[in-house]
């Protein structure tokens, strides 16, 4: 009788295994561990970012997220602290022994962001900004490529090829929700896409349940779904005081919720023999 994996191999050309991306000598994304990348949407101040770093370190997390250059839908919204934001991130991350992931919004920011970040994030709105893909492709630094919210899986994987075509294969993919007809949530988390990309691409896949749902109360259930679909990690927005956040407060969990979130996801990753760290 045919096994499930025989069926896979007759209907798909091949199931690709994930190549871990090393961030430091002792930390990789895409290994048997599921990684947590947590922190505020935007770096707003030293105190706010330090509080986030302290909370992430306390639960054993390794990666602090935070935007210094923000792609905002409205030009009137907070656009980020820029270089000062990068300095704050690096400072507080170093204090607590964390790694930094932050977005490069424009080609001219790439050298500066590369100086401060351990992983460079490319945002959803920039997934097909080819000069930006080429610029990070020239570096030897891990890059996390978010899926465009109106992009197909093929377009996403082709965008990753633009990065690797310049030599950099330290690529991590991030499913952050796509626009569908549904308006009750900000986006729709494509769990099919997570499972499919895990089969088709050697790159680790991170899920972002914060932007995928737009609602703090849906972040944990969406995160669970992503892990069950095979995600190698979670990018999650946490803020000391979500009601006062300068961006994405509605989808940000309070820092006080981080221990519970980690405990709950840890129970699930254990089912798959994976540690959540
Ligand atoms: C973010 O991670 O804060 C962000 C701007 O995400 P996206 O590019 O997915 O909208
Ligand atoms: Mn955000």
PDB file of C-alpha atoms and ligand atoms in Angstrom:
ATOM      1  CA  UNK A   1       0.000   0.000   0.000  1.00  0.00           C
ATOM      2  CA  UNK A   2       1.176   3.501  -0.739  1.00  0.00           C
ATOM      3  CA  UNK A   3       2.295   5.562   2.235  1.00  0.00           C
ATOM      4  CA  UNK A   4       1.522   9.229   2.559  1.00  0.00           C
ATOM      5  CA  UNK A   5       5.050  10.133   1.574  1.00  0.00           C
ATOM      6  CA  UNK A   6       4.839   7.986  -1.605  1.00  0.00           C
ATOM      7  CA  UNK A   7       1.794  10.007  -2.513  1.00  0.00           C
ATOM      8  CA  UNK A   8       3.668  13.231  -1.918  1.00  0.00           C
ATOM      9  CA  UNK A   9       6.430  12.135  -4.169  1.00  0.00           C
ATOM     10  CA  UNK A  10       4.139  11.231  -7.034  1.00  0.00           C
ATOM     11  CA  UNK A  11       2.092  14.402  -6.875  1.00  0.00           C
ATOM     12  CA  UNK A  12       4.918  16.826  -6.079  1.00  0.00           C
ATOM     13  CA  UNK A  13       8.306  16.701  -7.692  1.00  0.00           C
ATOM     14  CA  UNK A  14      10.112  16.410  -4.364  1.00  0.00           C
ATOM     15  CA  UNK A  15       9.758  17.364  -0.730  1.00  0.00           C
ATOM     16  CA  UNK A  16      12.686  19.613   0.118  1.00  0.00           C
ATOM     17  CA  UNK A  17      14.287  19.521   3.570  1.00  0.00           C
ATOM     18  CA  UNK A  18      14.876  22.783   5.407  1.00  0.00           C
ATOM     19  CA  UNK A  19      18.387  24.233   5.512  1.00  0.00           C
ATOM     20  CA  UNK A  20      18.899  25.959   8.859  1.00  0.00           C
ATOM     21  CA  UNK A  21      20.129  29.555   8.600  1.00  0.00           C
ATOM     22  CA  UNK A  22      22.867  30.260  11.157  1.00  0.00           C
ATOM     23  CA  UNK A  23      22.520  33.589  12.884  1.00  0.00           C
ATOM     24  CA  UNK A  24      25.421  33.076  15.306  1.00  0.00           C
ATOM     25  CA  UNK A  25      27.669  30.105  16.032  1.00  0.00           C
ATOM     26  CA  UNK A  26      25.149  28.802  18.567  1.00  0.00           C
ATOM     27  CA  UNK A  27      21.823  29.884  17.107  1.00  0.00           C
ATOM     28  CA  UNK A  28      20.066  28.995  13.878  1.00  0.00           C
ATOM     29  CA  UNK A  29      16.593  29.429  12.403  1.00  0.00           C
ATOM     30  CA  UNK A  30      15.112  26.317  10.817  1.00  0.00           C
ATOM     31  CA  UNK A  31      16.693  23.725  13.110  1.00  0.00           C
ATOM     32  CA  UNK A  32      14.616  21.376  15.244  1.00  0.00           C
ATOM     33  CA  UNK A  33      13.933  24.321  17.570  1.00  0.00           C
ATOM     34  CA  UNK A  34      11.048  26.700  16.929  1.00  0.00           C
ATOM     35  CA  UNK A  35      12.226  30.278  17.462  1.00  0.00           C
ATOM     36  CA  UNK A  36      10.533  33.264  19.029  1.00  0.00           C
ATOM     37  CA  UNK A  37      11.140  36.740  17.587  1.00  0.00           C
ATOM     38  CA  UNK A  38       9.276  39.171  19.813  1.00  0.00           C
ATOM     39  CA  UNK A  39       9.097  42.863  20.566  1.00  0.00           C
ATOM     40  CA  UNK A  40       7.235  46.019  19.675  1.00  0.00           C
ATOM     41  CA  UNK A  41       6.010  46.933  16.214  1.00  0.00           C
ATOM     42  CA  UNK A  42       8.041  50.152  16.416  1.00  0.00           C
ATOM     43  CA  UNK A  43      10.945  51.235  18.545  1.00  0.00           C
ATOM     44  CA  UNK A  44       9.379  54.237  20.302  1.00  0.00           C
ATOM     45  CA  UNK A  45      11.774  54.963  23.149  1.00  0.00           C
ATOM     46  CA  UNK A  46      14.675  53.518  25.083  1.00  0.00           C
ATOM     47  CA  UNK A  47      12.482  52.583  28.062  1.00  0.00           C
ATOM     48  CA  UNK A  48       9.809  50.890  25.938  1.00  0.00           C
ATOM     49  CA  UNK A  49      12.340  48.848  23.958  1.00  0.00           C
ATOM     50  CA  UNK A  50      14.372  47.940  27.031  1.00  0.00           C
ATOM     51  CA  UNK A  51      11.229  46.670  28.772  1.00  0.00           C
ATOM     52  CA  UNK A  52      10.532  44.461  25.755  1.00  0.00           C
ATOM     53  CA  UNK A  53      14.101  43.136  25.662  1.00  0.00           C
ATOM     54  CA  UNK A  54      14.008  42.322  29.355  1.00  0.00           C
ATOM     55  CA  UNK A  55      10.719  40.417  28.932  1.00  0.00           C
ATOM     56  CA  UNK A  56      11.989  38.477  25.905  1.00  0.00           C
ATOM     57  CA  UNK A  57      15.199  37.513  27.716  1.00  0.00           C
ATOM     58  CA  UNK A  58      13.267  36.478  30.816  1.00  0.00           C
ATOM     59  CA  UNK A  59      11.290  33.847  28.882  1.00  0.00           C
ATOM     60  CA  UNK A  60      14.454  32.513  27.238  1.00  0.00           C
ATOM     61  CA  UNK A  61      13.835  34.168  23.868  1.00  0.00           C
ATOM     62  CA  UNK A  62      16.817  34.919  21.660  1.00  0.00           C
ATOM     63  CA  UNK A  63      15.560  37.472  19.148  1.00  0.00           C
ATOM     64  CA  UNK A  64      14.233  40.990  19.733  1.00  0.00           C
ATOM     65  CA  UNK A  65      12.121  42.563  16.999  1.00  0.00           C
ATOM     66  CA  UNK A  66      11.344  46.244  16.519  1.00  0.00           C
ATOM     67  CA  UNK A  67      10.965  48.612  13.584  1.00  0.00           C
ATOM     68  CA  UNK A  68      13.136  51.697  13.287  1.00  0.00           C
ATOM     69  CA  UNK A  69      12.135  52.488   9.695  1.00  0.00           C
ATOM     70  CA  UNK A  70       8.382  51.936   9.483  1.00  0.00           C
ATOM     71  CA  UNK A  71       6.349  51.342   6.308  1.00  0.00           C
ATOM     72  CA  UNK A  72       3.091  53.059   7.335  1.00  0.00           C
ATOM     73  CA  UNK A  73      -0.043  53.152   5.225  1.00  0.00           C
ATOM     74  CA  UNK A  74      -0.544  56.833   6.068  1.00  0.00           C
ATOM     75  CA  UNK A  75       2.250  59.407   5.776  1.00  0.00           C
ATOM     76  CA  UNK A  76       0.723  61.066   8.850  1.00  0.00           C
ATOM     77  CA  UNK A  77       1.398  58.029  11.049  1.00  0.00           C
ATOM     78  CA  UNK A  78       4.573  57.559  13.122  1.00  0.00           C
ATOM     79  CA  UNK A  79       7.372  56.710  10.693  1.00  0.00           C
ATOM     80  CA  UNK A  80       9.888  55.331  13.211  1.00  0.00           C
ATOM     81  CA  UNK A  81      12.955  56.760  14.938  1.00  0.00           C
ATOM     82  CA  UNK A  82      15.352  55.803  12.126  1.00  0.00           C
ATOM     83  CA  UNK A  83      19.015  55.513  13.107  1.00  0.00           C
ATOM     84  CA  UNK A  84      18.263  56.408  16.731  1.00  0.00           C
ATOM     85  CA  UNK A  85      15.852  53.459  16.809  1.00  0.00           C
ATOM     86  CA  UNK A  86      18.571  51.129  15.531  1.00  0.00           C
ATOM     87  CA  UNK A  87      20.934  52.337  18.252  1.00  0.00           C
ATOM     88  CA  UNK A  88      18.327  51.731  20.949  1.00  0.00           C
ATOM     89  CA  UNK A  89      17.608  48.229  19.642  1.00  0.00           C
ATOM     90  CA  UNK A  90      21.279  47.248  19.565  1.00  0.00           C
ATOM     91  CA  UNK A  91      21.937  48.717  22.962  1.00  0.00           C
ATOM     92  CA  UNK A  92      19.145  46.950  24.800  1.00  0.00           C
ATOM     93  CA  UNK A  93      19.637  43.701  22.869  1.00  0.00           C
ATOM     94  CA  UNK A  94      23.305  43.658  23.879  1.00  0.00           C
ATOM     95  CA  UNK A  95      22.411  44.350  27.502  1.00  0.00           C
ATOM     96  CA  UNK A  96      20.255  41.208  27.582  1.00  0.00           C
ATOM     97  CA  UNK A  97      22.305  39.070  25.173  1.00  0.00           C
ATOM     98  CA  UNK A  98      19.666  39.112  22.427  1.00  0.00           C
ATOM     99  CA  UNK A  99      19.824  39.184  18.647  1.00  0.00           C
ATOM    100  CA  UNK A 100      18.112  41.902  16.619  1.00  0.00           C
ATOM    101  CA  UNK A 101      15.743  41.670  13.670  1.00  0.00           C
ATOM    102  CA  UNK A 102      14.662  44.955  12.088  1.00  0.00           C
ATOM    103  CA  UNK A 103      13.425  46.179   8.742  1.00  0.00           C
ATOM    104  CA  UNK A 104      15.367  47.834   5.938  1.00  0.00           C
ATOM    105  CA  UNK A 105      12.799  49.932   4.130  1.00  0.00           C
ATOM    106  CA  UNK A 106      14.959  51.366   1.363  1.00  0.00           C
ATOM    107  CA  UNK A 107      18.116  50.486  -0.555  1.00  0.00           C
ATOM    108  CA  UNK A 108      19.998  53.401   0.980  1.00  0.00           C
ATOM    109  CA  UNK A 109      19.257  52.105   4.510  1.00  0.00           C
ATOM    110  CA  UNK A 110      20.753  48.673   3.894  1.00  0.00           C
ATOM    111  CA  UNK A 111      24.356  49.380   5.034  1.00  0.00           C
ATOM    112  CA  UNK A 112      23.127  51.136   8.175  1.00  0.00           C
ATOM    113  CA  UNK A 113      20.592  48.443   9.083  1.00  0.00           C
ATOM    114  CA  UNK A 114      23.189  45.732   8.388  1.00  0.00           C
ATOM    115  CA  UNK A 115      25.525  47.422  10.881  1.00  0.00           C
ATOM    116  CA  UNK A 116      22.985  47.162  13.718  1.00  0.00           C
ATOM    117  CA  UNK A 117      20.901  44.068  12.891  1.00  0.00           C
ATOM    118  CA  UNK A 118      21.589  40.346  13.082  1.00  0.00           C
ATOM    119  CA  UNK A 119      18.724  39.621  10.684  1.00  0.00           C
ATOM    120  CA  UNK A 120      17.483  42.134   8.122  1.00  0.00           C
ATOM    121  CA  UNK A 121      13.729  42.115   7.630  1.00  0.00           C
ATOM    122  CA  UNK A 122      12.225  42.986   4.254  1.00  0.00           C
ATOM    123  CA  UNK A 123       8.608  44.016   4.651  1.00  0.00           C
ATOM    124  CA  UNK A 124       5.485  42.851   2.926  1.00  0.00           C
ATOM    125  CA  UNK A 125       5.152  46.042   0.894  1.00  0.00           C
ATOM    126  CA  UNK A 126       8.706  45.633  -0.401  1.00  0.00           C
ATOM    127  CA  UNK A 127       8.621  41.952  -1.379  1.00  0.00           C
ATOM    128  CA  UNK A 128       8.957  42.819  -5.051  1.00  0.00           C
ATOM    129  CA  UNK A 129      11.236  45.823  -4.618  1.00  0.00           C
ATOM    130  CA  UNK A 130      13.954  44.195  -6.694  1.00  0.00           C
ATOM    131  CA  UNK A 131      16.774  46.707  -6.104  1.00  0.00           C
ATOM    132  CA  UNK A 132      16.279  46.155  -2.361  1.00  0.00           C
ATOM    133  CA  UNK A 133      16.367  42.364  -2.843  1.00  0.00           C
ATOM    134  CA  UNK A 134      19.577  42.702  -4.840  1.00  0.00           C
ATOM    135  CA  UNK A 135      21.128  44.998  -2.209  1.00  0.00           C
ATOM    136  CA  UNK A 136      20.610  42.492   0.618  1.00  0.00           C
ATOM    137  CA  UNK A 137      21.594  39.718  -1.801  1.00  0.00           C
ATOM    138  CA  UNK A 138      25.091  41.223  -1.936  1.00  0.00           C
ATOM    139  CA  UNK A 139      25.504  40.837   1.838  1.00  0.00           C
ATOM    140  CA  UNK A 140      26.510  37.862   3.918  1.00  0.00           C
ATOM    141  CA  UNK A 141      23.795  38.530   6.493  1.00  0.00           C
ATOM    142  CA  UNK A 142      20.576  36.627   7.200  1.00  0.00           C
ATOM    143  CA  UNK A 143      17.526  38.170   5.558  1.00  0.00           C
ATOM    144  CA  UNK A 144      13.899  37.541   6.439  1.00  0.00           C
ATOM    145  CA  UNK A 145      11.634  38.085   3.437  1.00  0.00           C
ATOM    146  CA  UNK A 146       8.017  38.743   4.319  1.00  0.00           C
ATOM    147  CA  UNK A 147       5.383  37.640   1.873  1.00  0.00           C
ATOM    148  CA  UNK A 148       3.681  40.448  -0.008  1.00  0.00           C
ATOM    149  CA  UNK A 149       0.101  40.721   1.191  1.00  0.00           C
ATOM    150  CA  UNK A 150      -1.113  40.480  -2.398  1.00  0.00           C
ATOM    151  CA  UNK A 151       1.511  38.056  -3.652  1.00  0.00           C
ATOM    152  CA  UNK A 152       1.225  34.426  -4.637  1.00  0.00           C
ATOM    153  CA  UNK A 153       3.505  31.757  -3.263  1.00  0.00           C
ATOM    154  CA  UNK A 154       5.301  31.572  -6.610  1.00  0.00           C
ATOM    155  CA  UNK A 155       5.943  35.302  -6.610  1.00  0.00           C
ATOM    156  CA  UNK A 156       7.257  35.045  -3.028  1.00  0.00           C
ATOM    157  CA  UNK A 157       9.664  32.240  -3.880  1.00  0.00           C
ATOM    158  CA  UNK A 158      10.787  34.083  -7.037  1.00  0.00           C
ATOM    159  CA  UNK A 159      11.467  37.152  -4.906  1.00  0.00           C
ATOM    160  CA  UNK A 160      13.692  34.975  -2.678  1.00  0.00           C
ATOM    161  CA  UNK A 161      15.547  33.909  -5.834  1.00  0.00           C
ATOM    162  CA  UNK A 162      16.328  37.559  -6.535  1.00  0.00           C
ATOM    163  CA  UNK A 163      18.180  37.628  -3.199  1.00  0.00           C
ATOM    164  CA  UNK A 164      20.008  34.332  -3.742  1.00  0.00           C
ATOM    165  CA  UNK A 165      20.892  35.318  -7.329  1.00  0.00           C
ATOM    166  CA  UNK A 166      23.344  37.842  -5.832  1.00  0.00           C
ATOM    167  CA  UNK A 167      24.977  35.217  -3.615  1.00  0.00           C
ATOM    168  CA  UNK A 168      23.181  35.488  -0.268  1.00  0.00           C
ATOM    169  CA  UNK A 169      21.347  32.250   0.512  1.00  0.00           C
ATOM    170  CA  UNK A 170      20.862  33.043   4.228  1.00  0.00           C
ATOM    171  CA  UNK A 171      17.162  33.508   3.590  1.00  0.00           C
ATOM    172  CA  UNK A 172      14.247  33.060   5.974  1.00  0.00           C
ATOM    173  CA  UNK A 173      10.676  33.358   4.685  1.00  0.00           C
ATOM    174  CA  UNK A 174       7.846  34.925   6.689  1.00  0.00           C
ATOM    175  CA  UNK A 175       4.139  34.345   6.131  1.00  0.00           C
ATOM    176  CA  UNK A 176       2.384  37.431   7.541  1.00  0.00           C
ATOM    177  CA  UNK A 177      -1.113  37.046   6.159  1.00  0.00           C
ATOM    178  CA  UNK A 178      -2.562  37.919   2.796  1.00  0.00           C
ATOM    179  CA  UNK A 179      -5.462  40.118   1.740  1.00  0.00           C
ATOM    180  CA  UNK A 180      -8.629  38.157   1.028  1.00  0.00           C
ATOM    181  CA  UNK A 181     -12.327  39.079   0.731  1.00  0.00           C
ATOM    182  CA  UNK A 182     -12.575  38.770   4.525  1.00  0.00           C
ATOM    183  CA  UNK A 183     -12.558  42.076   6.380  1.00  0.00           C
ATOM    184  CA  UNK A 184     -13.267  40.856   9.935  1.00  0.00           C
ATOM    185  CA  UNK A 185      -9.539  40.341  10.389  1.00  0.00           C
ATOM    186  CA  UNK A 186      -6.706  42.509   9.058  1.00  0.00           C
ATOM    187  CA  UNK A 187      -5.348  39.733   6.820  1.00  0.00           C
ATOM    188  CA  UNK A 188      -5.766  35.976   6.453  1.00  0.00           C
ATOM    189  CA  UNK A 189      -2.985  33.702   7.700  1.00  0.00           C
ATOM    190  CA  UNK A 190      -2.166  31.325   4.866  1.00  0.00           C
ATOM    191  CA  UNK A 191      -1.442  28.098   6.721  1.00  0.00           C
ATOM    192  CA  UNK A 192      -1.645  26.180   3.419  1.00  0.00           C
ATOM    193  CA  UNK A 193       1.155  28.399   2.222  1.00  0.00           C
ATOM    194  CA  UNK A 194       3.330  27.626   5.252  1.00  0.00           C
ATOM    195  CA  UNK A 195       2.968  23.881   4.674  1.00  0.00           C
ATOM    196  CA  UNK A 196       3.527  24.175   0.924  1.00  0.00           C
ATOM    197  CA  UNK A 197       6.564  26.418   1.160  1.00  0.00           C
ATOM    198  CA  UNK A 198       8.080  24.051   3.729  1.00  0.00           C
ATOM    199  CA  UNK A 199       7.790  21.307   1.095  1.00  0.00           C
ATOM    200  CA  UNK A 200       8.968  23.316  -1.861  1.00  0.00           C
ATOM    201  CA  UNK A 201      11.718  25.522  -0.510  1.00  0.00           C
ATOM    202  CA  UNK A 202      14.859  24.879   1.559  1.00  0.00           C
ATOM    203  CA  UNK A 203      14.340  28.119   3.484  1.00  0.00           C
ATOM    204  CA  UNK A 204      13.010  28.178   7.047  1.00  0.00           C
ATOM    205  CA  UNK A 205       9.518  29.661   7.401  1.00  0.00           C
ATOM    206  CA  UNK A 206       8.479  32.037  10.180  1.00  0.00           C
ATOM    207  CA  UNK A 207       4.853  32.985  10.803  1.00  0.00           C
ATOM    208  CA  UNK A 208       3.679  36.414  11.911  1.00  0.00           C
ATOM    209  CA  UNK A 209       0.303  35.941  13.621  1.00  0.00           C
ATOM    210  CA  UNK A 210       0.217  39.623  14.656  1.00  0.00           C
ATOM    211  CA  UNK A 211      -0.015  41.165  11.184  1.00  0.00           C
ATOM    212  CA  UNK A 212      -1.922  38.115   9.898  1.00  0.00           C
ATOM    213  CA  UNK A 213      -4.824  38.708  12.283  1.00  0.00           C
ATOM    214  CA  UNK A 214      -4.570  42.347  13.345  1.00  0.00           C
ATOM    215  CA  UNK A 215      -6.178  41.399  16.673  1.00  0.00           C
ATOM    216  CA  UNK A 216      -4.372  40.613  19.904  1.00  0.00           C
ATOM    217  CA  UNK A 217      -7.032  38.055  20.913  1.00  0.00           C
ATOM    218  CA  UNK A 218      -6.364  35.991  17.779  1.00  0.00           C
ATOM    219  CA  UNK A 219      -2.571  35.979  17.959  1.00  0.00           C
ATOM    220  CA  UNK A 220      -2.241  32.832  20.104  1.00  0.00           C
ATOM    221  CA  UNK A 221      -4.729  30.697  18.120  1.00  0.00           C
ATOM    222  CA  UNK A 222      -3.172  31.806  14.812  1.00  0.00           C
ATOM    223  CA  UNK A 223       0.303  31.087  16.197  1.00  0.00           C
ATOM    224  CA  UNK A 224      -0.817  27.585  17.150  1.00  0.00           C
ATOM    225  CA  UNK A 225      -2.162  26.994  13.638  1.00  0.00           C
ATOM    226  CA  UNK A 226       1.120  28.162  12.117  1.00  0.00           C
ATOM    227  CA  UNK A 227       3.172  25.812  14.303  1.00  0.00           C
ATOM    228  CA  UNK A 228       0.863  22.920  13.443  1.00  0.00           C
ATOM    229  CA  UNK A 229       1.377  23.726   9.742  1.00  0.00           C
ATOM    230  CA  UNK A 230       5.152  23.435  10.216  1.00  0.00           C
ATOM    231  CA  UNK A 231       6.413  26.960  10.888  1.00  0.00           C
ATOM    232  CA  UNK A 232       9.978  27.204  12.226  1.00  0.00           C
ATOM    233  CA  UNK A 233       9.258  30.221  14.369  1.00  0.00           C
ATOM    234  CA  UNK A 234       6.985  33.108  15.261  1.00  0.00           C
ATOM    235  CA  UNK A 235       7.396  36.860  14.848  1.00  0.00           C
ATOM    236  CA  UNK A 236       5.081  38.397  17.425  1.00  0.00           C
ATOM    237  CA  UNK A 237       4.367  41.973  18.488  1.00  0.00           C
ATOM    238  CA  UNK A 238       4.472  42.690  22.227  1.00  0.00           C
ATOM    239  CA  UNK A 239       4.312  46.138  23.822  1.00  0.00           C
ATOM    240  CA  UNK A 240       4.546  47.313  27.460  1.00  0.00           C
ATOM    241  CA  UNK A 241       1.280  49.256  26.986  1.00  0.00           C
ATOM    242  CA  UNK A 242      -0.522  48.270  23.738  1.00  0.00           C
ATOM    243  CA  UNK A 243      -3.231  50.938  24.180  1.00  0.00           C
ATOM    244  CA  UNK A 244      -0.534  53.611  23.875  1.00  0.00           C
ATOM    245  CA  UNK A 245       1.505  51.992  21.093  1.00  0.00           C
ATOM    246  CA  UNK A 246       2.435  54.340  18.246  1.00  0.00           C
ATOM    247  CA  UNK A 247       1.780  51.550  15.729  1.00  0.00           C
ATOM    248  CA  UNK A 248      -0.198  48.304  15.645  1.00  0.00           C
ATOM    249  CA  UNK A 249      -1.515  48.538  19.222  1.00  0.00           C
ATOM    250  CA  UNK A 250      -4.650  46.516  18.370  1.00  0.00           C
ATOM    251  CA  UNK A 251      -2.623  43.458  17.472  1.00  0.00           C
ATOM    252  CA  UNK A 252       0.057  43.829  20.150  1.00  0.00           C
ATOM    253  CA  UNK A 253      -0.020  41.657  23.240  1.00  0.00           C
ATOM    254  CA  UNK A 254       1.097  43.186  26.542  1.00  0.00           C
ATOM    255  CA  UNK A 255       4.544  42.121  27.729  1.00  0.00           C
ATOM    256  CA  UNK A 256       2.842  40.581  30.760  1.00  0.00           C
ATOM    257  CA  UNK A 257       1.263  38.017  28.382  1.00  0.00           C
ATOM    258  CA  UNK A 258       4.633  36.785  27.099  1.00  0.00           C
ATOM    259  CA  UNK A 259       5.192  34.005  29.711  1.00  0.00           C
ATOM    260  CA  UNK A 260       1.734  32.544  29.043  1.00  0.00           C
ATOM    261  CA  UNK A 261       2.238  32.766  25.275  1.00  0.00           C
ATOM    262  CA  UNK A 262       5.582  30.981  25.497  1.00  0.00           C
ATOM    263  CA  UNK A 263       4.191  28.290  27.804  1.00  0.00           C
ATOM    264  CA  UNK A 264       1.232  27.629  25.503  1.00  0.00           C
ATOM    265  CA  UNK A 265       3.298  27.459  22.312  1.00  0.00           C
ATOM    266  CA  UNK A 266       5.889  25.331  24.124  1.00  0.00           C
ATOM    267  CA  UNK A 267       3.225  22.724  24.883  1.00  0.00           C
ATOM    268  CA  UNK A 268       2.389  22.512  21.198  1.00  0.00           C
ATOM    269  CA  UNK A 269       5.944  22.404  19.871  1.00  0.00           C
ATOM    270  CA  UNK A 270       6.640  19.560  22.345  1.00  0.00           C
ATOM    271  CA  UNK A 271       4.010  17.511  20.503  1.00  0.00           C
ATOM    272  CA  UNK A 272       6.197  17.844  17.408  1.00  0.00           C
ATOM    273  CA  UNK A 273       9.374  17.098  19.384  1.00  0.00           C
ATOM    274  CA  UNK A 274      10.528  20.673  18.939  1.00  0.00           C
ATOM    275  CA  UNK A 275      11.675  23.101  21.596  1.00  0.00           C
ATOM    276  CA  UNK A 276      10.336  26.684  21.590  1.00  0.00           C
ATOM    277  CA  UNK A 277      13.108  29.142  22.256  1.00  0.00           C
TER     278      UNK A 277
HETATM  279  C1  LIG B   1       6.304  44.726  10.805  1.00  0.00           C
HETATM  280  O1  LIG B   1       6.801  43.595  10.980  1.00  0.00           O
HETATM  281  O2  LIG B   1       6.195  45.578  11.709  1.00  0.00           O
HETATM  282  C2  LIG B   1       5.740  45.067   9.481  1.00  0.00           C
HETATM  283  C3  LIG B   1       5.699  46.331   9.063  1.00  0.00           C
HETATM  284  O3  LIG B   1       5.268  44.014   8.836  1.00  0.00           O
HETATM  285  P1  LIG B   1       4.691  43.838   7.342  1.00  0.00           P
HETATM  286  O4  LIG B   1       5.788  44.243   6.418  1.00  0.00           O
HETATM  287  O5  LIG B   1       4.385  42.373   7.293  1.00  0.00           O
HETATM  288  O6  LIG B   1       3.467  44.692   7.232  1.00  0.00           O
HETATM  289 MN1  LIG B   2       3.599  46.090  13.004  1.00  0.00          MN
END
